[in-house]
Coordinates of C-alpha atoms in Angstrom, one line a residue:
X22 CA -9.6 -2.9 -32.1
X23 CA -7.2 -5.5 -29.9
X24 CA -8.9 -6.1 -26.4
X25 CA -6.8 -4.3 -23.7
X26 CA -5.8 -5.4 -20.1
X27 CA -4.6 -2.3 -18.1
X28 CA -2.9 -4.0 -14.6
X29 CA -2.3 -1.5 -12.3
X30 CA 0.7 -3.1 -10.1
X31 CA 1.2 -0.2 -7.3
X32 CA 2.9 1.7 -5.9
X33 CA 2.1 1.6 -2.3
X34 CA 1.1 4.3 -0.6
X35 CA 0.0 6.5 -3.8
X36 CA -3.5 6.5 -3.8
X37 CA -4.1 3.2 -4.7
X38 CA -7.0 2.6 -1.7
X39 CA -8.8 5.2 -3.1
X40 CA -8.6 4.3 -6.3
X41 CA -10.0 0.7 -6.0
X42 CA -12.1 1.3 -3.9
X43 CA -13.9 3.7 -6.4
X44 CA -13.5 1.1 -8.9
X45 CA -15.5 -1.3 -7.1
X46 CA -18.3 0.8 -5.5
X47 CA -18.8 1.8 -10.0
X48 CA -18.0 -2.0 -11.3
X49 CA -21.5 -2.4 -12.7
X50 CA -21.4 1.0 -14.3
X51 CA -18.0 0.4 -15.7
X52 CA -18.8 -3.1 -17.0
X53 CA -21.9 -1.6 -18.6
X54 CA -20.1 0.8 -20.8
X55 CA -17.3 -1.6 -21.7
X56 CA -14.7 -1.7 -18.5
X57 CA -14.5 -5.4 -17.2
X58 CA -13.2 -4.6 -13.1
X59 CA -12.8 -8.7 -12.4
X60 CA -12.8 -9.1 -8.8
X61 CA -15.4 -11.8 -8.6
X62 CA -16.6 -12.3 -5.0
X63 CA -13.8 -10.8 -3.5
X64 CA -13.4 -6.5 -2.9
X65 CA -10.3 -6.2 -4.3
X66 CA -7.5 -8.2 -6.0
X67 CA -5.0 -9.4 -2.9
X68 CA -5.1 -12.8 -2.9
X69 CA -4.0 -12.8 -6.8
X70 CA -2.0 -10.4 -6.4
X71 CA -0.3 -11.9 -3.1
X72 CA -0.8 -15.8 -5.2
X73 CA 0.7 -14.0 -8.1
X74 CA 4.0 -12.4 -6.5
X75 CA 4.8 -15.6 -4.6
X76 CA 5.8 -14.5 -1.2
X77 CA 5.1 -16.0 2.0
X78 CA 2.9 -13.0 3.7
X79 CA 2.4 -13.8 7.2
X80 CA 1.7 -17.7 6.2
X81 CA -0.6 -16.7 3.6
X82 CA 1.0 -18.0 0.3
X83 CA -0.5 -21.7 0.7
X84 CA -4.1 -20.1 1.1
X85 CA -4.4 -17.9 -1.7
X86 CA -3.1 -21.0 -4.1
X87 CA -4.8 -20.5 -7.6
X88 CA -6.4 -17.2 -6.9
X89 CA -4.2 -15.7 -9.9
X90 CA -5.0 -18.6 -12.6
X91 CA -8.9 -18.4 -11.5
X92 CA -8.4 -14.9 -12.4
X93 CA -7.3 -15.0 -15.3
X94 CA -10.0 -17.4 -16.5
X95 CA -12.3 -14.9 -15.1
X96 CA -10.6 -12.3 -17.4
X97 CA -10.7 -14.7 -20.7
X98 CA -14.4 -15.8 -20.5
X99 CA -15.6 -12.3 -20.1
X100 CA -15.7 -10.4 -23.5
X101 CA -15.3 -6.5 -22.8
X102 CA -13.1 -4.9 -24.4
X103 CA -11.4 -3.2 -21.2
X104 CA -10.1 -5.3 -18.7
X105 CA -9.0 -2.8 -15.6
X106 CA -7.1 -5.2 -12.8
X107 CA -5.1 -3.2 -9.7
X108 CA -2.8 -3.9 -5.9
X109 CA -0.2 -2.6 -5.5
X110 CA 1.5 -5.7 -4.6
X111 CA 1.9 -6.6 -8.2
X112 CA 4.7 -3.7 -8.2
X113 CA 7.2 -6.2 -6.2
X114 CA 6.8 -9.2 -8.3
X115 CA 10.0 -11.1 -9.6
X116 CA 10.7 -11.1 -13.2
X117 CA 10.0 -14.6 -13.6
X118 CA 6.5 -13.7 -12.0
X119 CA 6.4 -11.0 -14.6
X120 CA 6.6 -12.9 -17.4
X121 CA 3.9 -15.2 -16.1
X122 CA 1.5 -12.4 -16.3
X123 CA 2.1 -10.8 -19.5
X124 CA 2.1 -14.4 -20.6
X125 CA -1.5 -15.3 -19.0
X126 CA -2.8 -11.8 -19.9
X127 CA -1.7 -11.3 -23.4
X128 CA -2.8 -14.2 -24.7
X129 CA -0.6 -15.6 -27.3
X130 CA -0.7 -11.5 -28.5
X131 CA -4.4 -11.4 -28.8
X132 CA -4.9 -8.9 -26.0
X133 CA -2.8 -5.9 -25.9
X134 CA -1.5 -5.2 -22.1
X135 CA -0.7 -1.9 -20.4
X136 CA 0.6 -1.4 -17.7
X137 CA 0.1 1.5 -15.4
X138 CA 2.3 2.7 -12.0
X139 CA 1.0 5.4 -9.7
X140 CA 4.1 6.9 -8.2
X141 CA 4.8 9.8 -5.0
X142 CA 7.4 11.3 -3.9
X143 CA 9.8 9.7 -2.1
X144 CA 9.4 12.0 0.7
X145 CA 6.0 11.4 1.4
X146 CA 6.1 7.8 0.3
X147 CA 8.9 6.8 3.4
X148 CA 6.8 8.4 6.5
X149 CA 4.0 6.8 5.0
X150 CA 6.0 3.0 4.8
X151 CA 7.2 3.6 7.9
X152 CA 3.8 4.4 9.7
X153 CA 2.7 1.3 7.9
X154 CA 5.4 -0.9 9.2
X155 CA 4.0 -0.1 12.7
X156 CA 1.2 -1.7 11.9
X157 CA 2.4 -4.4 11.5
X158 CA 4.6 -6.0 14.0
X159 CA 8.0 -3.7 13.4
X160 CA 9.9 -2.1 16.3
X161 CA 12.5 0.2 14.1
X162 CA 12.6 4.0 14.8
X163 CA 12.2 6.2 11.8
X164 CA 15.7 7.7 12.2
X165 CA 16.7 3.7 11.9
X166 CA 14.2 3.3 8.8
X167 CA 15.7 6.5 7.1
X168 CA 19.1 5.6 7.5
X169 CA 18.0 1.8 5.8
X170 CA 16.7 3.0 2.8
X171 CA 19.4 5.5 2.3
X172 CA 22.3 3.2 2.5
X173 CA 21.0 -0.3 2.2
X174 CA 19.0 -0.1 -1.1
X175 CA 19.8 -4.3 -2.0
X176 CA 20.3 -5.3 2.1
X177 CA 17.1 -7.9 3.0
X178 CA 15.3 -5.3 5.8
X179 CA 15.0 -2.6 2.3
X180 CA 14.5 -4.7 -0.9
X181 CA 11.1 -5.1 -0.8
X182 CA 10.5 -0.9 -0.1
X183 CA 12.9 -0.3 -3.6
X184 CA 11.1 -3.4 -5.6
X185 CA 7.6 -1.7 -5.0
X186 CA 9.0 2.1 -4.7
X187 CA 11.9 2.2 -7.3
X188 CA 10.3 3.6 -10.0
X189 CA 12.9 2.9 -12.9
X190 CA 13.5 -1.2 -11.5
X191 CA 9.2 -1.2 -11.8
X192 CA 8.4 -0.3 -14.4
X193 CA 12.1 -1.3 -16.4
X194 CA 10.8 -4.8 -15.0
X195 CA 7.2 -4.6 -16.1
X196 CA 7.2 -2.6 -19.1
X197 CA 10.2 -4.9 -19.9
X198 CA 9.0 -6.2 -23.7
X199 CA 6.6 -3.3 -23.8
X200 CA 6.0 -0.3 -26.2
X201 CA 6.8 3.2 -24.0
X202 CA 3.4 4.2 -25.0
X203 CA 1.7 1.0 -23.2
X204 CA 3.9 1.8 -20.2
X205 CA 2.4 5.0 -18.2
X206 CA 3.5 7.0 -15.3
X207 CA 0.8 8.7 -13.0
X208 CA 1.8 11.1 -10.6
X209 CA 0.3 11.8 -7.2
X210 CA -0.4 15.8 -6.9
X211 CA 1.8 17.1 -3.7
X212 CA -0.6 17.8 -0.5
X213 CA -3.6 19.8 -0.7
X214 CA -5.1 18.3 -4.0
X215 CA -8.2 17.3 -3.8
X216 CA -8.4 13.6 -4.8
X217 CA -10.2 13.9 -7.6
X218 CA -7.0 15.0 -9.9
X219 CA -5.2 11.5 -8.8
X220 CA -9.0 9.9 -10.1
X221 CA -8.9 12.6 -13.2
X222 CA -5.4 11.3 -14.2
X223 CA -6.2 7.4 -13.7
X224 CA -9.3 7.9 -15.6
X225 CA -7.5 9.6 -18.9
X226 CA -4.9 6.3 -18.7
X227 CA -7.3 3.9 -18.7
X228 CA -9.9 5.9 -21.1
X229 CA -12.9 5.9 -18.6
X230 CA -15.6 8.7 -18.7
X231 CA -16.1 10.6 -15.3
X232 CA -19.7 9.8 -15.8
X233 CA -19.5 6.3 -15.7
X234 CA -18.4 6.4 -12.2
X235 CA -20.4 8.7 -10.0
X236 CA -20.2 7.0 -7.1
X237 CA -17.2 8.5 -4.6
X238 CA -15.1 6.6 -2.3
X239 CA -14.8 7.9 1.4
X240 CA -11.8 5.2 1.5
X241 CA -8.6 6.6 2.0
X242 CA -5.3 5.1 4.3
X243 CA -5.4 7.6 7.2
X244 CA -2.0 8.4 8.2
X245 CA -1.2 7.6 11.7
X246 CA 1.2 10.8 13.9
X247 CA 4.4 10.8 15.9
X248 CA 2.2 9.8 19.4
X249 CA 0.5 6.8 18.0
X250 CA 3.3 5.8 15.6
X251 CA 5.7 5.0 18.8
X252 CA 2.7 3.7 20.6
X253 CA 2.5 1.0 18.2
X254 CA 6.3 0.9 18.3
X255 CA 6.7 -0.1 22.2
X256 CA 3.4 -2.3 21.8
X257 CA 5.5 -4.4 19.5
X258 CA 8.2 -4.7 21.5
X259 CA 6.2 -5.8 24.7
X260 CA 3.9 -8.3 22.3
X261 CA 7.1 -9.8 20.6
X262 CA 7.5 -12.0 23.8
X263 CA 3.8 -12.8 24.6
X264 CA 2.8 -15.3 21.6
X265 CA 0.2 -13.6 19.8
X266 CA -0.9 -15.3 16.6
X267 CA -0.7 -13.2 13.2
X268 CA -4.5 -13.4 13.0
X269 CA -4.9 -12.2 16.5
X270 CA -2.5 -9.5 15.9
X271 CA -4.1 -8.6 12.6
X272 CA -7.4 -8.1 14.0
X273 CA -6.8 -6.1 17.8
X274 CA -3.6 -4.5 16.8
X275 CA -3.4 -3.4 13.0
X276 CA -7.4 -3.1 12.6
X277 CA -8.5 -2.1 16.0
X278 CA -6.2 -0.1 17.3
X279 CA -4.2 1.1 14.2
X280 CA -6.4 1.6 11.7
X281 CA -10.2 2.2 13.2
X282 CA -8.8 4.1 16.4
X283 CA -5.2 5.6 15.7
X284 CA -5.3 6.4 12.2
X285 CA -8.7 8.8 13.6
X286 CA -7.5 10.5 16.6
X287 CA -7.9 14.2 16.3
X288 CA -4.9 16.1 16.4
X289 CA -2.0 14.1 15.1
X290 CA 1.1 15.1 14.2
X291 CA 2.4 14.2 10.5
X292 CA 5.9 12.6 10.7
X293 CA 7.8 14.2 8.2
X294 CA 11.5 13.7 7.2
X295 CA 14.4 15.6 8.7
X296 CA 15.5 18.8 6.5
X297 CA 19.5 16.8 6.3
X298 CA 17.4 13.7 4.6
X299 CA 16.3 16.1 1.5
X300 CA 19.1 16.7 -0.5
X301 CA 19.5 12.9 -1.0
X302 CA 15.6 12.7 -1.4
X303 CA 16.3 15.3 -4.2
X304 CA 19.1 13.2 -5.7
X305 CA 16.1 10.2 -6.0
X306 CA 13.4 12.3 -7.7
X307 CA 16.2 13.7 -10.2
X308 CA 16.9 9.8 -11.3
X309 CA 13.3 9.3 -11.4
X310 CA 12.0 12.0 -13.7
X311 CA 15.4 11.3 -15.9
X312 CA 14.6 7.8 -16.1
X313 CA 10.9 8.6 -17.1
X314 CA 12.1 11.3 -19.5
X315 CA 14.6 9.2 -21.3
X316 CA 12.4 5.8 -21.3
X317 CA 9.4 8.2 -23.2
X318 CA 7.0 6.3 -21.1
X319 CA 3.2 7.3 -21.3
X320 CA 3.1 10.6 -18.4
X321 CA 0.3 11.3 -16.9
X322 CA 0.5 14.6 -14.4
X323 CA 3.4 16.6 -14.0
X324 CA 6.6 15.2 -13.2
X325 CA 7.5 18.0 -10.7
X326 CA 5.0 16.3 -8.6
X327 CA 7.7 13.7 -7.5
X328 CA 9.9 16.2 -6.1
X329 CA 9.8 16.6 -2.6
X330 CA 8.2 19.8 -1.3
X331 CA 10.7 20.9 1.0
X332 CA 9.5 22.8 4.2
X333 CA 9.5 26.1 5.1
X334 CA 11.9 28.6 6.1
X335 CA 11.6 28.9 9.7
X336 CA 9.4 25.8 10.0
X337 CA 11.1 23.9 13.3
X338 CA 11.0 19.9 12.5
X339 CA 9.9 17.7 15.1
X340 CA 11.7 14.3 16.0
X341 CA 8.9 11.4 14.8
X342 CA 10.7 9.1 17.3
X343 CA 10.5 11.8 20.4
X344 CA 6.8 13.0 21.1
X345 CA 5.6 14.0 24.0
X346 CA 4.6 11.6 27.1
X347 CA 1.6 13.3 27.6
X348 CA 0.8 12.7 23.6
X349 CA 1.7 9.1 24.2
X350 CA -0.4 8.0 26.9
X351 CA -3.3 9.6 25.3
X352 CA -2.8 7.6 22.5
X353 CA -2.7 4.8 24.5
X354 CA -5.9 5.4 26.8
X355 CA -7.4 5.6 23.3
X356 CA -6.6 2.3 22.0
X357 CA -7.2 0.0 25.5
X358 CA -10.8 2.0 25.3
X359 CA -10.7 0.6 21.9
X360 CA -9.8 -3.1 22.9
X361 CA -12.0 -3.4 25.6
X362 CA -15.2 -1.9 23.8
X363 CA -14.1 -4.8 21.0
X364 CA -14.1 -7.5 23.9
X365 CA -17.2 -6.8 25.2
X366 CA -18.7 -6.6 21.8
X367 CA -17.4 -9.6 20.3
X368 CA -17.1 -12.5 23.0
X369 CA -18.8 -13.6 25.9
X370 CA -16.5 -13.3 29.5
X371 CA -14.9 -16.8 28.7
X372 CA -14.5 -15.5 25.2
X373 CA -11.3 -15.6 23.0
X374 CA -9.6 -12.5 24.2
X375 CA -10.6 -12.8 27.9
X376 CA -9.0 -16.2 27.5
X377 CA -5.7 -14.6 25.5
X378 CA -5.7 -12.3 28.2
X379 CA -5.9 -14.0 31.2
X380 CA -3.0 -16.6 29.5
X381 CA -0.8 -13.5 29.2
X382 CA -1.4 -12.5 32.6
X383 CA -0.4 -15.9 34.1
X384 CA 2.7 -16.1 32.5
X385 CA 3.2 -12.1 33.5
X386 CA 2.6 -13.4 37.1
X387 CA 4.6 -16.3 36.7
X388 CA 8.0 -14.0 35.9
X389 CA 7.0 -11.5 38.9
X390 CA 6.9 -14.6 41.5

């Protein structure tokens, strides 16, 4: 029996926290009936994913040099049969990039790769990009986003949305020189499944036993609501002028306030897309499911699940870019609470952020006088 290397390269947005994350917590089981998940000291595969895909990331690329080639020695000195790699940043890689992989990981033919997409609908997959942008450092309204990825498929502010998110460029790029039946398609149930069928349906691809993994993951990317997505929306317009550093930003504003405070709040309100924007969404899951139909790639799920659940009759819609004040400054009270518990935890009173922030006050004092 060839050894097999299933690389699962994305989407974003479908699951795929959950899904590693579980992989990890269950990587001693795995390995001891057969599954190699190779993430060495790190707890998931970013940086050679990110080496991999070649992009500049914030000023990252020169840091995470190598990561991909070390790897894939990593792969070729262990000797299980399975091999089970997954980010879902691998789903944006060039097909130059491409190649490289199926080169590194097939080895010469003796391995046998598959490659494996998780895909959502494109209804839920936008609010949830867009919520993510927030997070870090974007200032574009979601009526603003829409309108972009409708119209402006190939413009520079959308490419990298339809290189991770256009199912038939993915996996027409990855599965390029592949068999259909070493190409497979797993669909993310609609709302209200329990997570389990996502980890069901990965599991029959990559021919794991449920048993082998009994430990859960509690991991899952909390969406952020309407009041705390334009928070973060008017934070980055005020920061774009005070010099934060990436790293700075990173830490108080995506992690601290986005993701450990926001993301939490009870109560939020789910952006959803305007009832004018489904008819075209419609239009995308039609080419999708054709595309997967005609391409006899490997299905896993039901293919209805990438249609857009439409809402219901009599259900009013609610602007994400107009909550209410009152929602707002909640949100906000929320997040300086969370700042200033995070100052006083982590640095002394001549500390890093009290120095940040008396450096922006100055130069806040400075434009007043």
């Amino acid at each position: 029996m060839a050894r097999k290397v299933f690389l699962h390269v994305g989407a974003p947005k479908t699951g795929t926290t959950y899904l590693q994350d579980r992989l990890f917590h269950n990587r001693v089981s795995l390995e001891n009936h057969g599954v190699f998940y190779p993430v060495g000291n790190e707890p998931d595969f970013f940086r050679p994913a990110l080496d991999l895909i070649d992009r500049p990331w914030g000023g990252m690329r020169k840091t995470v040099h190598g990561e991909w080639d070390t790897l894939v020695k990593r792969v070729r000195r262990h000797e299980s049969e399975t091999i089970l790699i997954s980010h879902h940043l691998f789903a944006g890689a060039r097909p130059d990039r491409v190649e490289k992989a199926m080169t590194d990981l097939g080895e010469g033919g003796r391995t046998e790769v598959h490659i494996v997409y998780t895909a959502r609908d494109i209804a839920r997959v936008l609010a949830a990009e867009w919520q993510d942008q927030m997070q870090r450092e974007r200032k574009v309204t979601f009526a603003r986003y829409l309108e972009r990825m409708q119209t402006a498929k190939q413009s520079r502010s959308a490419a990298w949305f339809w290189r991770t998110h256009g199912l038939p460029d993915v996996l027409s790029r990855w599965g390029r020189n592949l068999p259909p039946e070493r190409v497979h398609l797993i669909t993310v149930p609609h709302d209200g499944a329990p997570s389990e069928v996502l980890w069901r349906r990965f599991c029959e691809v990559v021919g794991i036993e449920e048993s082998w993994t009994p430990i859960d993951s509690d991991r899952h990317n909390q969406s952020l609501g309407r009041a705390e997505a334009t928070l973060l929306r008017r934070l980055n317009a005020r920061l774009e002028s005070q010099e934060l550093t990436r790293e700075d930003y990173r830490h108080l504003v995506t992690d601290v306030i986005a993701k450990r405070t926001l993301a939490h709040r009870d109560g939020r309100e789910r952006v959803t897309m305007p009832p004018t924007a489904f008819d075209w969404a419609d239009e995308v899951a039609d080419s999708w499911i054709e595309w997967a139909e005609l391409a006899k790639v490997d299905i896993a799920g039901d293919l209805d699940d990438l249609r857009p659940q439409r809402p219901e009759a009599g259900v009013e819609w609610v602007d994400p870019d107009a909550p209410r004040t009152k929602d707002v400054a909640d949100a906000a009270i929320d997040a300086l609470v969370a700042v200033v518990v995070e100052a006083a935890r982590t640095d002394p009173p001549q500390g890093p952020v009290a120095s940040r922030a008396a450096r922006v006050m100055r130069r806040v004092r400075g434009r007043r006088s």
